[in-house]
GROMACS .gro file of C-alpha atoms in nm:
model
  453
    1THR     CA    1   1.028   2.166   3.008
    2ASN     CA    2   0.974   2.194   2.632
    3LEU     CA    3   1.181   1.881   2.570
    4SER     CA    4   0.986   1.689   2.834
    5THR     CA    5   0.660   1.801   2.675
    6ASP     CA    6   0.783   1.701   2.328
    7LEU     CA    7   0.900   1.367   2.460
    8THR     CA    8   0.559   1.299   2.616
    9VAL     CA    9   0.382   1.391   2.291
   10HIS     CA   10   0.608   1.169   2.078
   11ARG     CA   11   0.575   0.877   2.319
   12GLN     CA   12   0.198   0.907   2.306
   13ALA     CA   13   0.213   0.917   1.924
   14LEU     CA   14   0.439   0.610   1.928
   15GLU     CA   15   0.202   0.420   2.156
   16GLN     CA   16  -0.096   0.514   1.937
   17ALA     CA   17   0.093   0.403   1.625
   18LYS     CA   18   0.166   0.066   1.788
   19GLN     CA   19  -0.200   0.025   1.879
   20ASP     CA   20  -0.300   0.111   1.522
   21ARG     CA   21  -0.042  -0.135   1.391
   22ASP     CA   22  -0.176  -0.413   1.614
   23ALA     CA   23  -0.531  -0.335   1.501
   24ALA     CA   24  -0.416  -0.341   1.138
   25LYS     CA   25  -0.245  -0.677   1.196
   26THR     CA   26  -0.564  -0.818   1.344
   27ALA     CA   27  -0.773  -0.683   1.057
   28LEU     CA   28  -0.519  -0.814   0.804
   29ALA     CA   29  -0.522  -1.161   0.959
   30ALA     CA   30  -0.902  -1.166   0.957
   31ALA     CA   31  -0.913  -1.044   0.596
   32LYS     CA   32  -0.658  -1.308   0.491
   33SER     CA   33  -0.865  -1.576   0.663
   34GLU     CA   34  -1.178  -1.455   0.486
   35LEU     CA   35  -0.984  -1.438   0.159
   36ALA     CA   36  -0.865  -1.796   0.201
   37SER     CA   37  -1.223  -1.907   0.266
   38ALA     CA   38  -1.349  -1.710  -0.034
   39GLN     CA   39  -1.075  -1.857  -0.254
   40THR     CA   40  -1.169  -2.205  -0.133
   41VAL     CA   41  -1.534  -2.139  -0.217
   42ARG     CA   42  -1.433  -1.999  -0.555
   43SER     CA   43  -1.214  -2.300  -0.633
   44ALA     CA   44  -1.485  -2.542  -0.523
   45THR     CA   45  -1.747  -2.357  -0.730
   46SER     CA   46  -1.512  -2.351  -1.030
   47GLU     CA   47  -1.452  -2.723  -1.004
   48ARG     CA   48  -1.825  -2.782  -0.966
   49LEU     CA   49  -1.895  -2.579  -1.280
   50ILE     CA   50  -1.618  -2.750  -1.475
   51GLY     CA   51  -1.752  -3.084  -1.359
   52LEU     CA   52  -2.101  -2.983  -1.465
   53LEU     CA   53  -1.976  -2.882  -1.809
   54SER     CA   54  -1.743  -3.179  -1.853
   55ASN     CA   55  -1.952  -3.470  -1.731
   56PRO     CA   56  -2.049  -3.720  -2.004
   57ASN     CA   57  -2.416  -3.626  -2.001
   58SER     CA   58  -2.333  -3.259  -2.063
   59VAL     CA   59  -2.090  -3.348  -2.340
   60LYS     CA   60  -2.353  -3.572  -2.499
   61MET     CA   61  -2.614  -3.297  -2.477
   62ASN     CA   62  -2.381  -3.060  -2.658
   63GLU     CA   63  -2.322  -3.317  -2.931
   64ARG     CA   64  -2.696  -3.375  -2.973
   65MET     CA   65  -2.767  -3.003  -3.000
   66LYS     CA   66  -2.489  -2.954  -3.255
   67VAL     CA   67  -2.641  -3.229  -3.471
   68LEU     CA   68  -2.991  -3.092  -3.429
   69LEU     CA   69  -2.879  -2.742  -3.525
   70SER     CA   70  -2.668  -2.849  -3.822
   71ASP     CA   71  -2.805  -3.170  -3.975
   72PHE     CA   72  -3.180  -3.182  -3.943
   73GLY     CA   73  -3.223  -2.877  -4.159
   74LYS     CA   74  -3.073  -3.044  -4.463
   75ASP     CA   75  -3.150  -3.335  -4.697
   76ARG     CA   76  -2.908  -3.607  -4.600
   77ASN     CA   77  -2.868  -3.977  -4.656
   78ARG     CA   78  -2.838  -4.217  -4.368
   79GLY     CA   79  -2.461  -4.240  -4.390
   80SER     CA   80  -2.411  -3.873  -4.306
   81PHE     CA   81  -2.538  -3.897  -3.947
   82PRO     CA   82  -2.364  -4.041  -3.639
   83ALA     CA   83  -2.458  -4.399  -3.557
   84TRP     CA   84  -2.553  -4.303  -3.202
   85LEU     CA   85  -2.815  -4.065  -3.340
   86TYR     CA   86  -3.002  -4.351  -3.512
   87ARG     CA   87  -2.984  -4.559  -3.197
   88GLU     CA   88  -3.128  -4.279  -2.988
   89LEU     CA   89  -3.397  -4.201  -3.245
   90ALA     CA   90  -3.494  -4.568  -3.263
   91ALA     CA   91  -3.545  -4.571  -2.888
   92HIS     CA   92  -3.844  -4.333  -2.920
   93LYS     CA   93  -4.183  -4.493  -2.975
   94ILE     CA   94  -4.395  -4.216  -3.112
   95ASP     CA   95  -4.729  -4.389  -3.168
   96PRO     CA   96  -4.872  -4.617  -2.902
   97ARG     CA   97  -5.130  -4.765  -3.142
   98HIS     CA   98  -4.903  -4.859  -3.430
   99ARG     CA   99  -4.574  -4.883  -3.235
  100VAL     CA  100  -4.391  -4.714  -3.517
  101SER     CA  101  -4.024  -4.650  -3.442
  102TRP     CA  102  -3.765  -4.446  -3.628
  103GLY     CA  103  -3.661  -4.611  -3.957
  104GLU     CA  104  -3.903  -4.900  -3.930
  105GLU     CA  105  -3.904  -5.081  -4.267
  106ARG     CA  106  -4.162  -5.352  -4.216
  107HIS     CA  107  -4.406  -5.210  -4.468
  108PHE     CA  108  -4.220  -4.929  -4.639
  109GLU     CA  109  -3.920  -4.845  -4.847
  110SER     CA  110  -3.565  -4.857  -4.714
  111SER     CA  111  -3.555  -4.481  -4.750
  112ALA     CA  112  -3.714  -4.464  -4.406
  113LYS     CA  113  -3.369  -4.419  -4.253
  114SER     CA  114  -3.286  -4.113  -4.459
  115PHE     CA  115  -3.381  -3.750  -4.420
  116SER     CA  116  -3.560  -3.631  -4.732
  117TRP     CA  117  -3.788  -3.333  -4.707
  118ALA     CA  118  -3.812  -3.248  -5.077
  119GLY     CA  119  -4.097  -3.351  -5.301
  120TYR     CA  120  -4.373  -3.356  -5.041
  121GLY     CA  121  -4.576  -3.038  -5.055
  122SER     CA  122  -4.780  -3.121  -4.745
  123ILE     CA  123  -4.469  -3.165  -4.527
  124GLU     CA  124  -4.279  -2.855  -4.421
  125HIS     CA  125  -3.904  -2.850  -4.367
  126PRO     CA  126  -3.849  -2.844  -3.983
  127GLU     CA  127  -3.594  -2.563  -3.979
  128ARG     CA  128  -3.796  -2.355  -4.224
  129HIS     CA  129  -4.101  -2.417  -4.010
  130PHE     CA  130  -3.908  -2.295  -3.704
  131ILE     CA  131  -3.785  -1.982  -3.885
  132ALA     CA  132  -4.134  -1.909  -4.013
  133HIS     CA  133  -4.287  -1.934  -3.665
  134SER     CA  134  -4.022  -1.754  -3.456
  135GLN     CA  135  -3.820  -1.435  -3.450
  136TYR     CA  136  -3.502  -1.624  -3.542
  137SER     CA  137  -3.330  -1.648  -3.882
  138HIS     CA  138  -3.107  -1.910  -4.043
  139ASN     CA  139  -2.808  -1.700  -3.936
  140ASP     CA  140  -2.931  -1.714  -3.576
  141VAL     CA  141  -2.946  -2.093  -3.597
  142ALA     CA  142  -2.592  -2.098  -3.737
  143ALA     CA  143  -2.477  -1.862  -3.459
  144MET     CA  144  -2.629  -2.091  -3.196
  145ARG     CA  145  -2.445  -2.384  -3.349
  146VAL     CA  146  -2.116  -2.189  -3.328
  147PHE     CA  147  -2.195  -2.088  -2.969
  148VAL     CA  148  -2.246  -2.452  -2.870
  149SER     CA  149  -1.920  -2.553  -3.039
  150ASN     CA  150  -1.704  -2.265  -2.915
  151THR     CA  151  -1.844  -2.197  -2.570
  152LEU     CA  152  -2.014  -2.495  -2.409
  153SER     CA  153  -1.793  -2.773  -2.543
  154PRO     CA  154  -1.513  -2.899  -2.315
  155GLU     CA  155  -1.199  -2.685  -2.306
  156GLN     CA  156  -1.370  -2.406  -2.497
  157ARG     CA  157  -1.450  -2.048  -2.399
  158LEU     CA  158  -1.655  -2.115  -2.085
  159HIS     CA  159  -1.406  -2.370  -1.952
  160SER     CA  160  -1.122  -2.128  -2.020
  161LEU     CA  161  -1.301  -1.846  -1.839
  162VAL     CA  162  -1.377  -2.065  -1.540
  163ARG     CA  163  -1.015  -2.178  -1.513
  164ARG     CA  164  -0.895  -1.818  -1.532
  165ILE     CA  165  -1.129  -1.727  -1.248
  166SER     CA  166  -1.023  -2.033  -1.049
  167GLY     CA  167  -0.658  -1.935  -1.098
  168GLY     CA  168  -0.721  -1.599  -0.931
  169GLU     CA  169  -0.705  -1.394  -1.251
  170ARG     CA  170  -0.907  -1.074  -1.238
  171VAL     CA  171  -1.184  -1.132  -1.489
  172GLY     CA  172  -1.397  -0.834  -1.579
  173GLN     CA  173  -1.763  -0.832  -1.489
  174ASP     CA  174  -1.842  -0.751  -1.851
  175ASP     CA  175  -1.694  -1.082  -1.968
  176ILE     CA  176  -1.900  -1.281  -1.721
  177GLN     CA  177  -2.219  -1.086  -1.781
  178GLN     CA  178  -2.176  -1.113  -2.157
  179LEU     CA  179  -2.130  -1.488  -2.132
  180CYS     CA  180  -2.435  -1.522  -1.906
  181ALA     CA  181  -2.638  -1.315  -2.153
  182GLN     CA  182  -2.531  -1.546  -2.437
  183ILE     CA  183  -2.626  -1.853  -2.236
  184ARG     CA  184  -2.966  -1.700  -2.155
  185ASN     CA  185  -3.010  -1.615  -2.521
  186TYR     CA  186  -2.932  -1.975  -2.608
  187GLY     CA  187  -3.184  -2.092  -2.349
  188SER     CA  188  -3.448  -1.861  -2.495
  189PHE     CA  189  -3.370  -2.002  -2.839
  190LEU     CA  190  -3.419  -2.359  -2.714
  191SER     CA  191  -3.737  -2.259  -2.534
  192LYS     CA  192  -3.876  -2.116  -2.857
  193MET     CA  193  -3.769  -2.427  -3.046
  194ASP     CA  194  -3.950  -2.640  -2.789
  195GLU     CA  195  -4.261  -2.425  -2.827
  196VAL     CA  196  -4.263  -2.427  -3.210
  197TYR     CA  197  -4.175  -2.794  -3.244
  198THR     CA  198  -4.439  -2.892  -2.989
  199ARG     CA  199  -4.706  -2.733  -3.211
  200TYR     CA  200  -4.544  -2.881  -3.520
  201TYR     CA  201  -4.542  -3.222  -3.352
  202SER     CA  202  -4.915  -3.200  -3.286
  203GLN     CA  203  -4.989  -3.102  -3.647
  204ALA     CA  204  -4.765  -3.373  -3.792
  205GLN     CA  205  -4.905  -3.633  -3.552
  206THR     CA  206  -5.261  -3.564  -3.673
  207LYS     CA  207  -5.154  -3.597  -4.037
  208PHE     CA  208  -4.955  -3.908  -3.951
  209HIS     CA  209  -5.256  -4.078  -3.794
  210LYS     CA  210  -5.485  -3.994  -4.086
  211THR     CA  211  -5.231  -4.108  -4.342
  212MET     CA  212  -5.156  -4.424  -4.145
  213ASP     CA  213  -5.526  -4.510  -4.124
  214TYR     CA  214  -5.564  -4.454  -4.501
  215VAL     CA  215  -5.267  -4.674  -4.584
  216MET     CA  216  -5.376  -4.949  -4.346
  217ARG     CA  217  -5.730  -4.951  -4.489
  218GLY     CA  218  -5.588  -4.980  -4.840
  219MET     CA  219  -5.373  -5.272  -4.740
  220GLY     CA  220  -5.673  -5.447  -4.582
  221THR     CA  221  -5.901  -5.432  -4.891
  222GLY     CA  222  -5.654  -5.605  -5.116
  223ARG     CA  223  -5.722  -5.360  -5.390
  224ARG     CA  224  -5.450  -5.251  -5.630
  225ARG     CA  225  -5.227  -4.985  -5.479
  226GLY     CA  226  -5.219  -4.670  -5.687
  227ASP     CA  227  -5.001  -4.362  -5.693
  228ILE     CA  228  -5.200  -4.195  -5.417
  229TRP     CA  229  -5.150  -4.490  -5.191
  230GLU     CA  230  -4.779  -4.503  -5.271
  231ARG     CA  231  -4.752  -4.130  -5.200
  232ALA     CA  232  -4.931  -4.183  -4.868
  233ALA     CA  233  -4.694  -4.467  -4.778
  234HIS     CA  234  -4.396  -4.240  -4.837
  235ASP     CA  235  -4.567  -3.966  -4.635
  236ILE     CA  236  -4.599  -4.204  -4.342
  237THR     CA  237  -4.224  -4.257  -4.345
  238THR     CA  238  -4.157  -3.884  -4.359
  239TYR     CA  239  -4.416  -3.807  -4.091
  240SER     CA  240  -4.259  -4.074  -3.873
  241ASN     CA  241  -3.920  -3.912  -3.923
  242ILE     CA  242  -4.060  -3.570  -3.839
  243LEU     CA  243  -4.235  -3.696  -3.527
  244HIS     CA  244  -3.918  -3.861  -3.407
  245ILE     CA  245  -3.717  -3.548  -3.478
  246MET     CA  246  -3.968  -3.324  -3.303
  247LEU     CA  247  -3.992  -3.552  -3.001
  248TYR     CA  248  -3.616  -3.598  -2.987
  249THR     CA  249  -3.550  -3.226  -3.026
  250ARG     CA  250  -3.811  -3.128  -2.769
  251THR     CA  251  -3.688  -3.383  -2.515
  252HIS     CA  252  -3.324  -3.283  -2.540
  253SER     CA  253  -3.385  -2.909  -2.575
  254ARG     CA  254  -3.574  -2.925  -2.246
  255ALA     CA  255  -3.289  -3.122  -2.091
  256MET     CA  256  -3.045  -2.865  -2.226
  257GLN     CA  257  -3.253  -2.582  -2.082
  258ARG     CA  258  -3.241  -2.745  -1.740
  259HIS     CA  259  -2.869  -2.793  -1.784
  260LEU     CA  260  -2.824  -2.428  -1.883
  261ASN     CA  261  -3.022  -2.314  -1.580
  262SER     CA  262  -2.790  -2.518  -1.361
  263VAL     CA  263  -2.488  -2.373  -1.541
  264LEU     CA  264  -2.618  -2.018  -1.499
  265SER     CA  265  -2.686  -2.080  -1.132
  266VAL     CA  266  -2.332  -2.204  -1.073
  267ILE     CA  267  -2.186  -1.921  -1.286
  268THR     CA  268  -2.378  -1.674  -1.070
  269GLU     CA  269  -2.236  -1.839  -0.758
  270LEU     CA  270  -1.890  -1.836  -0.913
  271ASP     CA  271  -1.925  -1.472  -1.011
  272ALA     CA  272  -2.028  -1.380  -0.656
  273ALA     CA  273  -1.748  -1.590  -0.505
  274ASN     CA  274  -1.497  -1.439  -0.747
  275GLN     CA  275  -1.615  -1.086  -0.675
  276GLN     CA  276  -1.595  -1.150  -0.302
  277ALA     CA  277  -1.247  -1.296  -0.339
  278GLN     CA  278  -1.134  -0.998  -0.547
  279ASP     CA  279  -1.285  -0.753  -0.297
  280LEU     CA  280  -1.114  -0.935  -0.011
  281ALA     CA  281  -0.787  -0.941  -0.206
  282SER     CA  282  -0.814  -0.564  -0.251
  283GLN     CA  283  -0.898  -0.533   0.117
  284VAL     CA  284  -0.595  -0.743   0.213
  285GLN     CA  285  -0.377  -0.527  -0.011
  286SER     CA  286  -0.522  -0.215   0.151
  287TYR     CA  287  -0.456  -0.355   0.501
  288GLU     CA  288  -0.101  -0.450   0.400
  289GLN     CA  289  -0.039  -0.097   0.274
  290ALA     CA  290  -0.189   0.044   0.595
  291LEU     CA  291   0.034  -0.189   0.798
  292GLU     CA  292   0.338  -0.065   0.606
  293ARG     CA  293   0.234   0.293   0.680
  294HIS     CA  294   0.196   0.207   1.049
  295HIS     CA  295   0.542   0.045   1.051
  296ALA     CA  296   0.687   0.358   0.890
  297LEU     CA  297   0.504   0.579   1.139
  298ILE     CA  298   0.631   0.369   1.430
  299SER     CA  299   0.986   0.390   1.295
  300GLU     CA  300   0.951   0.766   1.256
  301SER     CA  301   0.805   0.804   1.606
  302GLU     CA  302   1.080   0.588   1.758
  303THR     CA  303   1.341   0.802   1.582
  304LYS     CA  304   1.181   1.120   1.715
  305VAL     CA  305   1.162   0.975   2.067
  306ARG     CA  306   1.532   0.881   2.053
  307GLN     CA  307   1.622   1.225   1.923
  308VAL     CA  308   1.423   1.400   2.196
  309GLU     CA  309   1.569   1.168   2.462
  310GLN     CA  310   1.920   1.244   2.336
  311ALA     CA  311   1.843   1.616   2.330
  312LYS     CA  312   1.704   1.594   2.681
  313THR     CA  313   2.015   1.406   2.801
  314GLN     CA  314   2.240   1.663   2.635
  315ALA     CA  315   2.038   1.946   2.787
  316GLN     CA  316   2.065   1.787   3.133
  317GLN     CA  317   2.439   1.745   3.087
  318ALA     CA  318   2.466   2.107   2.975
  319LEU     CA  319   2.260   2.215   3.276
  320ASN     CA  320   2.481   2.016   3.513
  321SER     CA  321   2.792   2.164   3.347
  322ALA     CA  322   2.645   2.514   3.376
  323ARG     CA  323   2.570   2.458   3.743
  324SER     CA  324   2.927   2.337   3.800
  325ASN     CA  325   3.068   2.635   3.610
  326LEU     CA  326   2.846   2.867   3.813
  327ALA     CA  327   2.977   2.721   4.137
  328THR     CA  328   3.335   2.757   4.011
  329ALA     CA  329   3.266   3.116   3.904
  330ASN     CA  330   3.116   3.193   4.245
  331THR     CA  331   3.429   3.052   4.412
  332GLN     CA  332   3.653   3.252   4.181
  333LEU     CA  333   3.444   3.564   4.246
  334THR     CA  334   3.488   3.516   4.620
  335SER     CA  335   3.863   3.474   4.571
  336ALA     CA  336   3.872   3.784   4.349
  337ASN     CA  337   3.683   3.986   4.609
  338GLN     CA  338   3.930   3.874   4.874
  339ALA     CA  339   4.224   3.960   4.645
  340MET     CA  340   4.071   4.300   4.576
  341ASP     CA  341   4.036   4.363   4.949
  342ARG     CA  342   4.402   4.274   4.992
  343ALA     CA  343   4.493   4.501   4.698
  344LYS     CA  344   4.302   4.787   4.857
  345ALA     CA  345   4.492   4.735   5.182
  346SER     CA  346   4.822   4.716   4.994
  347LEU     CA  347   4.732   5.030   4.802
  348SER     CA  348   4.656   5.214   5.122
  349SER     CA  349   4.988   5.103   5.269
  350ALA     CA  350   5.171   5.194   4.946
  351THR     CA  351   5.007   5.534   4.948
  352ALA     CA  352   5.119   5.597   5.307
  353GLU     CA  353   5.469   5.481   5.231
  354ARG     CA  354   5.476   5.700   4.918
  355GLU     CA  355   5.365   5.999   5.121
  356ALA     CA  356   5.641   5.924   5.373
  357ALA     CA  357   5.890   5.893   5.088
  358GLU     CA  358   5.773   6.224   4.951
  359GLN     CA  359   5.827   6.387   5.294
  360LEU     CA  360   6.172   6.237   5.308
  361LEU     CA  361   6.237   6.361   4.958
  362SER     CA  362   6.120   6.705   5.060
  363GLN     CA  363   6.354   6.694   5.354
  364ALA     CA  364   6.637   6.584   5.122
  365SER     CA  365   6.561   6.876   4.893
  366THR     CA  366   6.571   7.109   5.191
  367HIS     CA  367   6.903   6.967   5.296
  368LEU     CA  368   7.037   7.008   4.943
  369SER     CA  369   6.922   7.370   4.931
  370THR     CA  370   7.088   7.433   5.260
  371ALA     CA  371   7.402   7.260   5.129
  372GLN     CA  372   7.409   7.492   4.828
  373THR     CA  373   7.391   7.807   5.044
  374ASP     CA  374   7.614   7.695   5.316
  375LYS     CA  375   7.919   7.519   5.183
  376ALA     CA  376   8.057   7.490   5.532
  377ARG     CA  377   7.774   7.271   5.622
  378VAL     CA  378   7.769   7.085   5.293
  379ALA     CA  379   7.956   6.786   5.417
  380SER     CA  380   7.741   6.737   5.722
  381GLU     CA  381   7.427   6.819   5.525
  382LEU     CA  382   7.541   6.591   5.247
  383LEU     CA  383   7.588   6.316   5.498
  384ALA     CA  384   7.249   6.388   5.638
  385ALA     CA  385   7.109   6.398   5.285
  386ARG     CA  386   7.274   6.068   5.204
  387THR     CA  387   7.136   5.921   5.520
  388THR     CA  388   6.793   6.055   5.435
  389LEU     CA  389   6.831   5.929   5.079
  390ASN     CA  390   6.925   5.585   5.206
  391GLN     CA  391   6.618   5.590   5.425
  392ALA     CA  392   6.412   5.703   5.128
  393SER     CA  393   6.560   5.424   4.914
  394THR     CA  394   6.473   5.173   5.182
  395GLN     CA  395   6.125   5.320   5.202
  396PHE     CA  396   6.100   5.310   4.820
  397ALA     CA  397   6.204   4.943   4.825
  398LYS     CA  398   5.928   4.873   5.072
  399ALA     CA  399   5.688   5.065   4.851
  400HIS     CA  400   5.803   4.865   4.548
  401GLN     CA  401   5.751   4.542   4.740
  402SER     CA  402   5.404   4.651   4.847
  403LEU     CA  403   5.324   4.759   4.494
  404ARG     CA  404   5.439   4.421   4.355
  405ALA     CA  405   5.222   4.244   4.608
  406THR     CA  406   4.937   4.471   4.507
  407ALA     CA  407   4.997   4.392   4.139
  408GLN     CA  408   4.996   4.019   4.212
  409SER     CA  409   4.671   4.054   4.404
  410LEU     CA  410   4.524   4.254   4.121
  411ASN     CA  411   4.632   3.987   3.871
  412GLN     CA  412   4.457   3.725   4.082
  413ALA     CA  413   4.137   3.931   4.086
  414GLY     CA  414   4.103   3.877   3.711
  415GLU     CA  415   4.063   4.087   3.408
  416GLY     CA  416   3.684   4.099   3.445
  417LEU     CA  417   3.689   4.302   3.769
  418GLY     CA  418   3.668   4.668   3.674
  419SER     CA  419   3.738   4.804   4.017
  420ALA     CA  420   4.056   4.599   4.050
  421ILE     CA  421   4.171   4.731   3.714
  422ASP     CA  422   4.113   5.088   3.833
  423LEU     CA  423   4.310   5.020   4.153
  424HIS     CA  424   4.588   4.863   3.953
  425ALA     CA  425   4.601   5.176   3.737
  426GLU     CA  426   4.623   5.396   4.046
  427VAL     CA  427   4.905   5.179   4.181
  428ASN     CA  428   5.090   5.211   3.852
  429VAL     CA  429   5.049   5.590   3.864
  430SER     CA  430   5.179   5.597   4.221
  431LEU     CA  431   5.468   5.373   4.126
  432ASN     CA  432   5.558   5.600   3.837
  433GLN     CA  433   5.541   5.905   4.062
  434ALA     CA  434   5.765   5.734   4.317
  435ASN     CA  435   6.010   5.639   4.045
  436ARG     CA  436   6.022   5.997   3.922
  437ALA     CA  437   6.071   6.124   4.279
  438GLN     CA  438   6.351   5.873   4.332
  439TYR     CA  439   6.508   5.980   4.005
  440GLN     CA  440   6.481   6.347   4.099
  441ALA     CA  441   6.634   6.278   4.445
  442LYS     CA  442   6.917   6.082   4.292
  443ALA     CA  443   6.983   6.362   4.044
  444ALA     CA  444   6.986   6.618   4.325
  445ILE     CA  445   7.229   6.406   4.523
  446ASP     CA  446   7.453   6.374   4.219
  447ARG     CA  447   7.450   6.749   4.168
  448ALA     CA  448   7.528   6.805   4.538
  449GLN     CA  449   7.811   6.556   4.515
  450GLY     CA  450   7.948   6.745   4.219
  451GLN     CA  451   7.940   7.069   4.408
  452VAL     CA  452   8.121   6.914   4.706
  453ASP     CA  453   8.391   6.781   4.482
   0.00000   0.00000   0.00000
């Protein structure tokens, strides 16, 4: 009963473990499917971000900002700037009335195509103007230039981070958040530059118009040009340069801000996709571990079920063997009882025969006594005694035969039967007594024979 109960319990546990395993398999398959989708989204978002950072317009924007942050703050000659910068500057028409373009030399010196901020007290250096009207320092400007070169340029820090994420590497949230904070800081820097240079543009534009009107009036009168007029002509060139720089910087800083907003948006998407993929990967790993535990539990339950089934089979075999042995023992007990009944009958017969032998022995003793007192009748008495002794011997032989039969019956009854053992002991006692009586009779006969002789 206990084995059957244990077997039922273990089978129920095995069935439950199989159900749990199937549920874990289903959950694992679903999690893997979700993980594959999340990885696809992550890869697509990574490629979109890399494409956004690597497309020619983005690369050009980075190059423009590096030039703006490194070159416009210094006095340079025209040969120190990229040719594309002059082409782009020349494309800006800053004054609808006079149509003055960057580096226009129709009326002024050839120095119009150079950056020269020194020597003109009324014209403020653009970078110094920005530092004076913002919370940023020259070191901040230099740091922004390094950030553009080391982070946003192709195959630099941001590209490397994106490719690590796309490759499934676990990237810490701190790295991503720190990078996003730096990009936002860069965007705030550009926004402030736009704000400061917009005001500076308005101030310089007013001075440019006044100076241009003064120079043009002087040219129209035909009067001799003096130092003031020459200074004003140079100021026009410098103001024109400043206006172009401000307009160029403002235009492309705004474009860069829009670009950075797009980059931040995609980074946020990538961060979310990466976090989801990592969470799902952890979930898949957890499900796989749970599935392994379920497999181990199933194996353990199957082992226990087999062990209990084997124990139950062995117990049933032992029970069948015990039942067979019990039947055999019952048969042997019946046979032993029958043998004991026969032994009792033999014992009764042996007892009667012994008693008869004892009577005969008594008679023989009487005859011997008579023979001793009456020698005349010794011969006849001796003959009678011998006859009686022969009869007693015959009777003793019968008793011996009965006793042997009794002993055989007692042996068949088995050692475990106490009553048969007691009877056997009584038979042995009787047999010993008969033997002694026979011995005594034989000795008496021998003595009588000696007297006759």
